[in-house]
Short mmCIF file of C-alpha atoms in Angstrom, two decimals:
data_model
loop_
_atom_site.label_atom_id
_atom_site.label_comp_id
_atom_site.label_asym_id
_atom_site.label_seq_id
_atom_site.Cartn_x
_atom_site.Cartn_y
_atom_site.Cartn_z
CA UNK A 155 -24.10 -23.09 14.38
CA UNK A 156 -26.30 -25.03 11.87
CA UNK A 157 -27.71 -24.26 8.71
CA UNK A 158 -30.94 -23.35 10.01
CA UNK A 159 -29.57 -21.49 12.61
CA UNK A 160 -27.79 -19.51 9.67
CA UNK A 161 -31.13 -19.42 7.82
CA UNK A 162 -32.80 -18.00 10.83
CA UNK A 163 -30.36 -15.43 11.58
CA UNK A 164 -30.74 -14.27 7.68
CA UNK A 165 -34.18 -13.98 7.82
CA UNK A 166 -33.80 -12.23 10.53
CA UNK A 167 -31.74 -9.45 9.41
CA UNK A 168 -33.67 -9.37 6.57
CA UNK A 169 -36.95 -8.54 8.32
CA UNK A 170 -34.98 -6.20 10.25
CA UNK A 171 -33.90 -4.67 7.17
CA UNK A 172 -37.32 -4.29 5.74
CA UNK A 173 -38.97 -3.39 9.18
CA UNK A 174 -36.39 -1.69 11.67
CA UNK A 175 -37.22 -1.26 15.01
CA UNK A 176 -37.60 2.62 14.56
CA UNK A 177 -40.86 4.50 15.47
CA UNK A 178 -41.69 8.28 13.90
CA UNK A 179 -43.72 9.95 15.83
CA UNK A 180 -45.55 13.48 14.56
CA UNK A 181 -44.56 16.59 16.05
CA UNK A 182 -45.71 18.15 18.98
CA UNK A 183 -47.40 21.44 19.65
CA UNK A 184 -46.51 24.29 21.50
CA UNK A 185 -43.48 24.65 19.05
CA UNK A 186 -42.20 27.37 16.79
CA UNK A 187 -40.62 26.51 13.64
CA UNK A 188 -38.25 28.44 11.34
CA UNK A 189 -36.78 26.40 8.20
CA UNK A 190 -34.01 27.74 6.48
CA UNK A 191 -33.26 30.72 8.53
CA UNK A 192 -29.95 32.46 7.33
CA UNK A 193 -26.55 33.02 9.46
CA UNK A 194 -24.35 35.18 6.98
CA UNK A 195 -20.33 34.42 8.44
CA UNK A 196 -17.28 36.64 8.42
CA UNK A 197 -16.38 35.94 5.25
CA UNK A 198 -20.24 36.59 3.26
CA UNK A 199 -20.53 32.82 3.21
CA UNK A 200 -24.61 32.30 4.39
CA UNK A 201 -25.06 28.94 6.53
CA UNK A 202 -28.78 27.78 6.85
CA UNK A 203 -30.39 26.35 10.33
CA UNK A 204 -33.31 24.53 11.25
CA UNK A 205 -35.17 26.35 14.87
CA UNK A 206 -37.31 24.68 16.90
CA UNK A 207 -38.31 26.81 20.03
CA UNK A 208 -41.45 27.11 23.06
CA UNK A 209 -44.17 29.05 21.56
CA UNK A 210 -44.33 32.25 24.24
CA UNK A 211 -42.53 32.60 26.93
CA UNK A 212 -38.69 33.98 28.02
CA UNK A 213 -35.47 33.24 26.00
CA UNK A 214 -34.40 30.17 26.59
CA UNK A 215 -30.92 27.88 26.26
CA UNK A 216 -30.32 26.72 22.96
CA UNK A 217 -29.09 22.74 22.24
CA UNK A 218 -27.10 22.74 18.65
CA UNK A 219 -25.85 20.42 16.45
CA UNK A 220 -23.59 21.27 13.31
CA UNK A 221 -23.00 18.87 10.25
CA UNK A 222 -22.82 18.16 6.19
CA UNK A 223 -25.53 15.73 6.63
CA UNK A 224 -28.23 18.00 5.48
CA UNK A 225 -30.79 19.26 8.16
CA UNK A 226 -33.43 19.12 5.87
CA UNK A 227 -33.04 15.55 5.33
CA UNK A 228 -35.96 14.65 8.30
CA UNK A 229 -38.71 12.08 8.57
CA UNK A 230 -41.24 15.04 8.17
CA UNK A 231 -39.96 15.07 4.50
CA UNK A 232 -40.20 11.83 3.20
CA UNK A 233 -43.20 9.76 2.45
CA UNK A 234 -46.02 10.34 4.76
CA UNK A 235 -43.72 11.95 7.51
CA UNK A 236 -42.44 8.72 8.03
CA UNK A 237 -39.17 8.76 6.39
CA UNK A 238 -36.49 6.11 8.50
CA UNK A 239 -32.56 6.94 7.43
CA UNK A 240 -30.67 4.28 5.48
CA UNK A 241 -28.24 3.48 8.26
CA UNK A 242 -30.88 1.92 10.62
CA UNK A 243 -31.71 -0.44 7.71
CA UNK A 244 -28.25 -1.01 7.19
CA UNK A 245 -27.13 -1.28 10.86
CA UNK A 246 -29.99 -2.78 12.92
CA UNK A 247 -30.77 -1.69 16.29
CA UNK A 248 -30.85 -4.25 19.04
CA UNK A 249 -34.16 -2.18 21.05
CA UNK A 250 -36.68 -0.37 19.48
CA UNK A 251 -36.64 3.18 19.54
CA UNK A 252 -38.76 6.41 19.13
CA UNK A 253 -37.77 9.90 17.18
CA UNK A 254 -40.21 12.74 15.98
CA UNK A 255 -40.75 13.50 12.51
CA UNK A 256 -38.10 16.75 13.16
CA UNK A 257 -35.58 14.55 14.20
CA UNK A 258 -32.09 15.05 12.36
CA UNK A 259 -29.72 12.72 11.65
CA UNK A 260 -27.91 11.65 14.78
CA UNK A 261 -29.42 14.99 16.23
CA UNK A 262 -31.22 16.03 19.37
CA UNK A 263 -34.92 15.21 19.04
CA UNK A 264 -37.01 18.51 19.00
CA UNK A 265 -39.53 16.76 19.91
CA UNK A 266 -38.33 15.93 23.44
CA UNK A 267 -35.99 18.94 24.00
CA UNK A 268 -38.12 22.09 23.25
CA UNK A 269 -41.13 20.86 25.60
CA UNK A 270 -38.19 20.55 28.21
CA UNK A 271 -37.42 24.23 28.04
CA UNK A 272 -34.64 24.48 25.40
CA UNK A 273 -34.35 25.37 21.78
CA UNK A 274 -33.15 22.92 19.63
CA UNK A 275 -31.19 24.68 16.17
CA UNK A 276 -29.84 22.48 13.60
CA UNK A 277 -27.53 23.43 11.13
CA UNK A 278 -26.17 22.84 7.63
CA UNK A 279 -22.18 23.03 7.75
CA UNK A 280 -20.94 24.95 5.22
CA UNK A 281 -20.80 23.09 1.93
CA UNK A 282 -23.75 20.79 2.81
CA UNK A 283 -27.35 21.13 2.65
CA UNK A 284 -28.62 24.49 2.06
CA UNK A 285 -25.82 26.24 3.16
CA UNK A 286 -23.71 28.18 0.75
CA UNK A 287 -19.88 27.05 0.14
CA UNK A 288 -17.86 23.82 0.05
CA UNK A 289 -17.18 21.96 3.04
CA UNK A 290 -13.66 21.09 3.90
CA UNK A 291 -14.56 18.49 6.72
CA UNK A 292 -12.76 18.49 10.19
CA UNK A 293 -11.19 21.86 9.41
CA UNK A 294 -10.27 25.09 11.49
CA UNK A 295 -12.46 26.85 9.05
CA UNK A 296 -15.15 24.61 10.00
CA UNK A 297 -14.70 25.15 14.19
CA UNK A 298 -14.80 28.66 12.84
CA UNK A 299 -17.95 28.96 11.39
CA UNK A 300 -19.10 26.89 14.40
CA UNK A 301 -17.73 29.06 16.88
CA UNK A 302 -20.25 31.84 15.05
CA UNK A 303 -23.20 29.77 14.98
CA UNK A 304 -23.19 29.52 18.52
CA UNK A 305 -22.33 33.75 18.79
CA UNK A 306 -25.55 34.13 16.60
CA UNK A 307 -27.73 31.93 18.49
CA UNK A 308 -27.06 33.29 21.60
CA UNK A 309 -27.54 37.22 20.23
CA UNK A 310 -31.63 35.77 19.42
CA UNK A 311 -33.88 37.68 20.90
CA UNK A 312 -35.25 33.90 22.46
CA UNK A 313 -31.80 32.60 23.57
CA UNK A 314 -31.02 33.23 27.09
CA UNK A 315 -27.45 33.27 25.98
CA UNK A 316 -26.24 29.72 27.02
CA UNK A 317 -25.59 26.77 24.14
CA UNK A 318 -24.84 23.37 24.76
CA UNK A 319 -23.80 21.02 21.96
CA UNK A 320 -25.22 17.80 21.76
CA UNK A 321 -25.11 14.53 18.73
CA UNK A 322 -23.84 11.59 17.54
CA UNK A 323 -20.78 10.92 15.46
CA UNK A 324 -19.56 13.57 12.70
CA UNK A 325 -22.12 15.59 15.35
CA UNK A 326 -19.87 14.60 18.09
CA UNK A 327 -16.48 15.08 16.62
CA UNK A 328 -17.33 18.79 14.99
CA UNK A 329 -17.46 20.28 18.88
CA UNK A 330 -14.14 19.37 19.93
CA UNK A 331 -12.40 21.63 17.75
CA UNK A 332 -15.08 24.65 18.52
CA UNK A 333 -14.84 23.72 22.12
CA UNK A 334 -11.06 24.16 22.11
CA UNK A 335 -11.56 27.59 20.42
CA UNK A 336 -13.56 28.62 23.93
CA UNK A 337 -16.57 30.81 22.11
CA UNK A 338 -18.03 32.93 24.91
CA UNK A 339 -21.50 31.11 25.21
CA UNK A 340 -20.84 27.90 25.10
CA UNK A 341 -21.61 26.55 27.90
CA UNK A 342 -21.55 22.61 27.63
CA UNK A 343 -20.67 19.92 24.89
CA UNK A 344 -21.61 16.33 24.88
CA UNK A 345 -20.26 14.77 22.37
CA UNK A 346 -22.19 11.10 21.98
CA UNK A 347 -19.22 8.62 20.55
CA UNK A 348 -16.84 10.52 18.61
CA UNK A 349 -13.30 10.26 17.15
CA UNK A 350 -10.83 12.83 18.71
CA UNK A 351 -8.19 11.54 16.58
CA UNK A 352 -8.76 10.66 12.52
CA UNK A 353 -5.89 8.63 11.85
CA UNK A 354 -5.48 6.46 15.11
CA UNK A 355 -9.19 6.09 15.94
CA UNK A 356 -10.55 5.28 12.50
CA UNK A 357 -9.05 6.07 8.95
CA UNK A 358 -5.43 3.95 9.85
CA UNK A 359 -6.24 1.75 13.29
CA UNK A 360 -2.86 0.35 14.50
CA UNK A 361 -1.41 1.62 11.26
CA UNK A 362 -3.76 -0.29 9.23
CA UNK A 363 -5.62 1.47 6.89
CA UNK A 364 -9.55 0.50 6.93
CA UNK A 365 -11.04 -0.10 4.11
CA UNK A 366 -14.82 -0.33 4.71
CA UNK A 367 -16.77 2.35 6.56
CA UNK A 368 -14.45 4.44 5.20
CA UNK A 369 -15.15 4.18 1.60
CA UNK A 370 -18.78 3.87 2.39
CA UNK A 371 -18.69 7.25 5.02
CA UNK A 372 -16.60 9.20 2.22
CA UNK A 373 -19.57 8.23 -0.55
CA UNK A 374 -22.50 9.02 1.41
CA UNK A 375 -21.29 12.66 2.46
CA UNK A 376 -20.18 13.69 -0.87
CA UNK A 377 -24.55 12.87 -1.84
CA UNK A 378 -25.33 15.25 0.65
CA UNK A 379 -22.89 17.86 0.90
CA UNK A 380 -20.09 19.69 -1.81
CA UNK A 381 -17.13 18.25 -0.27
CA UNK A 382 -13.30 19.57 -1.21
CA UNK A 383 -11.24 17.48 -1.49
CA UNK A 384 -12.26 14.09 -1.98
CA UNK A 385 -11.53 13.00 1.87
CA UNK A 386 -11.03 9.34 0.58
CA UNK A 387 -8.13 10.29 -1.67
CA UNK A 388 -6.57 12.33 0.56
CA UNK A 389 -6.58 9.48 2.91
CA UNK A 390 -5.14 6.70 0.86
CA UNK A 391 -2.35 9.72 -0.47
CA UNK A 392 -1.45 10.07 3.57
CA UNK A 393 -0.58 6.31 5.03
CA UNK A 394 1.19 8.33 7.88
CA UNK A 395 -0.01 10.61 10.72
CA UNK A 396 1.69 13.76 9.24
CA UNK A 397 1.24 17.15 9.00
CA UNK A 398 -2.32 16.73 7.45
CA UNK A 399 -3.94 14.66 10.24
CA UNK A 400 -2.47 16.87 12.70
CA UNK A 401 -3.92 19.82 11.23
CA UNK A 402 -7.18 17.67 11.42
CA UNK A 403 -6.83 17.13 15.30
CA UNK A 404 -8.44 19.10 18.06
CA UNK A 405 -6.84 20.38 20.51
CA UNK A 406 -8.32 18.20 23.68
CA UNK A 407 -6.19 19.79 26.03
CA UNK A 408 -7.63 23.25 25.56
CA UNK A 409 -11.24 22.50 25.90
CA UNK A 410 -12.04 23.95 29.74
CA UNK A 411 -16.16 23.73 29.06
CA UNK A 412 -17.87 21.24 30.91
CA UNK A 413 -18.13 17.96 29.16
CA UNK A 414 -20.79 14.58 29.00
CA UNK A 415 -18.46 12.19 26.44
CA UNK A 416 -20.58 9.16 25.31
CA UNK A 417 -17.97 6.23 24.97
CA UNK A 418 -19.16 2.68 23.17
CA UNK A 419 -17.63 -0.65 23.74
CA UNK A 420 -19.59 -1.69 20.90
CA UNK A 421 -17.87 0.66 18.48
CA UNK A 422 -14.40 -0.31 17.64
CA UNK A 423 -12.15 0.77 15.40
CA UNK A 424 -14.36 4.01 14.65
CA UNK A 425 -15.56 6.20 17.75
CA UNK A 426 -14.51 3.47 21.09
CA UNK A 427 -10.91 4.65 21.10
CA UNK A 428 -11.63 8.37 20.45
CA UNK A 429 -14.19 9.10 22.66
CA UNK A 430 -12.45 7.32 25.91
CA UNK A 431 -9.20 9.70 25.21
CA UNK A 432 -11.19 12.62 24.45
CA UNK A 433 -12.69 12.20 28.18
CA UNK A 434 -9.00 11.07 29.29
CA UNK A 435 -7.28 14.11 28.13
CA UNK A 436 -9.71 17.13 28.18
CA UNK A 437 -8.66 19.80 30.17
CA UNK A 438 -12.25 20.37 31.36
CA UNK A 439 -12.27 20.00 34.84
CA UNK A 440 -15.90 19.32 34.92
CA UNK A 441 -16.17 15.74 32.89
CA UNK A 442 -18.33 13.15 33.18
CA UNK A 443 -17.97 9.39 30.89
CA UNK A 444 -21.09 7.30 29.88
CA UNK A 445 -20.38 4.34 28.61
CA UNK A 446 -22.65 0.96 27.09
CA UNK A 447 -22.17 -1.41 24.83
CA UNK A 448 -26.03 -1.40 23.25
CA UNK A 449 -26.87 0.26 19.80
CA UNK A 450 -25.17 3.69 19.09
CA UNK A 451 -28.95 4.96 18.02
CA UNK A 452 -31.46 2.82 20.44
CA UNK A 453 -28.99 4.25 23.45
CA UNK A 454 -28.76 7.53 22.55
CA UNK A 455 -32.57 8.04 22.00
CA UNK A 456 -33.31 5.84 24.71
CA UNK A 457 -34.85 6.66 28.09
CA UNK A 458 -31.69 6.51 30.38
CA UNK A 459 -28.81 8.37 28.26
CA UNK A 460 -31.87 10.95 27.29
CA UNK A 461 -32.91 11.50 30.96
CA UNK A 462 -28.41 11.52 31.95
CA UNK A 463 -28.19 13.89 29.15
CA UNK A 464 -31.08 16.51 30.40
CA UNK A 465 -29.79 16.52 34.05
CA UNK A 466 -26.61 17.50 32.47
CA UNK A 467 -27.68 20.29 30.69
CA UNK A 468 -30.07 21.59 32.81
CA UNK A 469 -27.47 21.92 35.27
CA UNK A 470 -25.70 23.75 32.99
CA UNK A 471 -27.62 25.92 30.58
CA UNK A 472 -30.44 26.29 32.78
CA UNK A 473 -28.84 26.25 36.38
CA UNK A 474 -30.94 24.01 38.14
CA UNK A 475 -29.36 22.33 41.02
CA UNK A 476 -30.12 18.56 40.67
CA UNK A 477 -27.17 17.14 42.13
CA UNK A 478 -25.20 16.92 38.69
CA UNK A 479 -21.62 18.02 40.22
CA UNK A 480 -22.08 15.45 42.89
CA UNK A 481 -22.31 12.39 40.08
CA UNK A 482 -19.55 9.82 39.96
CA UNK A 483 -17.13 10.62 36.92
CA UNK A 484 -17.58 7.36 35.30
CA UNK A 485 -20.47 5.45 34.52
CA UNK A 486 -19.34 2.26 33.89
CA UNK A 487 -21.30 -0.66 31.93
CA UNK A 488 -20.64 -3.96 32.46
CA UNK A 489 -21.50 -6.90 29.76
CA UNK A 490 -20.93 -10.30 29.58
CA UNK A 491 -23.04 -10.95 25.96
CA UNK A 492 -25.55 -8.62 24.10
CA UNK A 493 -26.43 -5.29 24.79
CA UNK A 494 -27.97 -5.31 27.59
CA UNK A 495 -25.45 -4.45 30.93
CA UNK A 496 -25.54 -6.99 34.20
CA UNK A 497 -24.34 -3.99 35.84
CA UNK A 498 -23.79 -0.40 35.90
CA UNK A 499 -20.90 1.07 38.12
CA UNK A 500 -19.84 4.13 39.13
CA UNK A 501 -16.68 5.44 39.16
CA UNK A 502 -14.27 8.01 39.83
CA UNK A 503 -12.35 7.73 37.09
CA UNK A 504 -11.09 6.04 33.83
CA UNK A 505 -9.10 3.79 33.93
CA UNK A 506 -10.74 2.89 37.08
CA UNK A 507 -8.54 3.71 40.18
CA UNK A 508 -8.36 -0.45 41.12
CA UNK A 509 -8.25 -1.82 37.79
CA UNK A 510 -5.62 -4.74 37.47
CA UNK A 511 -4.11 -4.82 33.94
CA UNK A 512 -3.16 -8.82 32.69
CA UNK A 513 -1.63 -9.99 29.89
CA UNK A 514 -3.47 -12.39 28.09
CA UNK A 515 -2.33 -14.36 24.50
CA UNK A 516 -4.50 -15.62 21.63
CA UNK A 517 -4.45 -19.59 21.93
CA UNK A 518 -6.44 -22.00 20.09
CA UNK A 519 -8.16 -22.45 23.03
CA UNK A 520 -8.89 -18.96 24.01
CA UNK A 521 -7.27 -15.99 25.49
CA UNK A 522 -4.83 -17.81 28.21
CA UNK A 523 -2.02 -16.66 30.69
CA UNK A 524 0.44 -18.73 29.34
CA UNK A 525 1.65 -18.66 25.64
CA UNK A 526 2.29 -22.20 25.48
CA UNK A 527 3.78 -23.77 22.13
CA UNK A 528 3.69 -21.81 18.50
CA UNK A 529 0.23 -22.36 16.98
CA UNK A 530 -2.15 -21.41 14.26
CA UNK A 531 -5.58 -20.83 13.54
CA UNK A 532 -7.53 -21.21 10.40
CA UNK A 533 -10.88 -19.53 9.82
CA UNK A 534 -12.96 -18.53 6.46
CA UNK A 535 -13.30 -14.56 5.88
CA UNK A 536 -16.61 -14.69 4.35
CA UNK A 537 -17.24 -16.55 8.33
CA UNK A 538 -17.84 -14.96 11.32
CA UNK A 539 -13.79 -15.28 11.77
CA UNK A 540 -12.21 -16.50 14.63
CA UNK A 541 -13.39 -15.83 18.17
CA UNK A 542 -11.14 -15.97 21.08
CA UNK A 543 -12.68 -16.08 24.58
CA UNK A 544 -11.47 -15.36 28.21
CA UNK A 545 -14.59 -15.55 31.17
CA UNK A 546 -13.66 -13.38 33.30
CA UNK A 547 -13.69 -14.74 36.86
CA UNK A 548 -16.34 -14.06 39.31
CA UNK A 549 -19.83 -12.46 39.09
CA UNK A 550 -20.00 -9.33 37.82
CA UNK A 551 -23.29 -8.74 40.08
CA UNK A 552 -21.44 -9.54 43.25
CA UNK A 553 -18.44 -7.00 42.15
CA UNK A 554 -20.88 -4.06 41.29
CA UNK A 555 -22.51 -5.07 45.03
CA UNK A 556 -19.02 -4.98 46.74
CA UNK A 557 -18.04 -1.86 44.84
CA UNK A 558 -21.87 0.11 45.89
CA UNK A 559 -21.16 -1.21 49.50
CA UNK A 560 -17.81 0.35 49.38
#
């Protein structure tokens, strides 16, 4: 690369910074909206939620999200409606893409879901936003209070009594502990690329401990929600997977509810590893695994994983019969560079049934079969690194043809 490729690619990211490819849209009608409406839990503690609901009409299924992010925190309240979250500054998207001024943080999009036929409630965890108390983050005490959002929603006069669970991230990892817990109305969860597991999927990778997101994650959520105790320290205090990140683990074996896991092959050594196990060991016997290697955001509010995620909870919340059950258990994305898949497979399962596993090693030139002699390679860490490469053989077009003909 030269230097006016590097200039390019800075100016770039620059204008991407200033300008990201994120569109706010104003809300719809036909909606009713209740800010702030109080859930008072077991214990006197009162969480706050956010409803969005048809104007008229019967009760209908309720979509939830749960999370110390702060459910207030929406493009309708920033400057001129228009308010775009740090993160897509920081972390631009590689395809445009479109949210309503209600839109949460990594939430479900009012916007989209109520016109559909659903209620969309988003809620304050305890500890963050509005809602009273202090948050103690990946806790039992947290799947708790869950668990009794979802009993209240479905005891509204304009629930039906069904409540999927549906986001991104912290949004994804807070329903596998509820989920395990089996609360009576819950009816589906799809959690869009999630840890399962704190200390192998993210905090210590390979035993490593990480040292960026982490810091930055840990900093953020304490700005928007009273968090106890300082998840950071606790993490640098417990270099081992001991009693404490056990106590932080769901239970994946107990969920039973149906399941839509989101996994990313763009997401390493965060949500990739998590959300492929979480789908590997459920014991739902109803799962289904989307994967893609685009942008966590631009996917998830995108056409196709918007359109995959509505036939799965219509099936499920609303019972209509669109074929859902009869779906492949795997979608499988194939890449060879950029976001953008050469082809989409189905499968029956993950690993895939036919996969053939081969060992490869890091070479100087490349990822190679055989060892060969002792070697080193040098590379600057403010660089891009080092980059080894293996093509895999044949074309990936032809493969997803054979495999559709099969």
């Amino acid at each position: 690369m030269t230097c006016v490729d590097d200039l390019v690619r800075a100016l770039r990211r620059l204008w991407r910074v200033a300008r990201p490819l994120v569109d706010i849209t104003p809300p719809v009608e036909g909606v009713t909206t209740e800010f702030d409406v109080p859930v008072v839990l077991r214990d006197g503690v009162t969480l706050r939620v956010n409803v969005f609901r048809p104007n008229g009409g019967g009760p209908v299924p309720v979509i939830m999200s749960a999370h110390p992010y702060g459910k207030d925190r929406i493009p309708l309240n920033g400057h001129r409606g228009r308010r775009r979250n740090l993160q897509f500054r920081i972390l631009p998207q590689p395809h445009r893409l479109s949210i309503s001024a209600w839109t949460g943080w990594e939430a479900p999009d009012p916007a989209v879901w109520v016109p559909c036929g659903y209620a969309v409630v988003n809620a304050d965890a305890r500890g963050g936003g509005t809602s009273e108390g202090v948050c103690h983050l990946l806790s039992d005490e947290e799947a708790l209070d869950y668990a009794e959002l979802i009993g209240w929603a479905a005891a509204q006069p304009w629930c039906s009594g069904k409540v999927g669970l549906d986001g991104v991230s912290y949004l994804a990892i807070s329903q596998y502990k509820v989920a395990a817990l089996g609360p009576e109305h819950l009816a589906a969860i799809c959690p869009w690329e999630g840890v399962s597991d704190l200390y192998r999927d993210w905090v210590y990778p390979g035993g490593v401990r990480e040292d960026g997101f982490s810091v930055l994650w840990s900093t953020m959520t304490r700005r928007t929600a009273r968090v106890a105790p300082d998840l950071r320290r606790v993490l640098v205090a417990h270099p081992e997977r001991d009693r404490f990140y056990e106590d932080l683990t769901p239970d994946l074996a107990a969920i039973t509810v149906p399941m839509l896991v989101c996994g990313s092959f763009s997401d390493h050594n965060l949500h990739a590893r998590g959300s492929f196990e979480a789908f590997r060991r459920a014991g739902s016997t109803e799962k289904w695994l989307y994967t893609h290697r685009s942008g966590k955001w631009s996917q998830y509010y995108g056409a196709d994983a918007t359109e995959t995620r509505a036939a799965f909870f219509d099936h499920y919340l609303r019972g209509v019969d669109n074929g859902w059950q009869r779906r492949p258990a795997v979608r499988l994305a194939i890449h060879e560079r950029g976001p953008d898949p050469v082809a989409v497979l189905e499968e029956p399962a993950w690993p895939p049934p036919d996969l053939e596993w081969a060992t490869r090693f890091l070479t100087p030139g490349g990822l190679c079969a055989d060892p060969g002699p002792s070697s080193s390679v040098a590379y600057a860490n403010a660089g891009e690194g080092a980059v080894f490469e293996w093509t895999l053989p044949g074309d990936p077009a032809a493969r997803s043809a054979a495999r559709t003909a099969r």
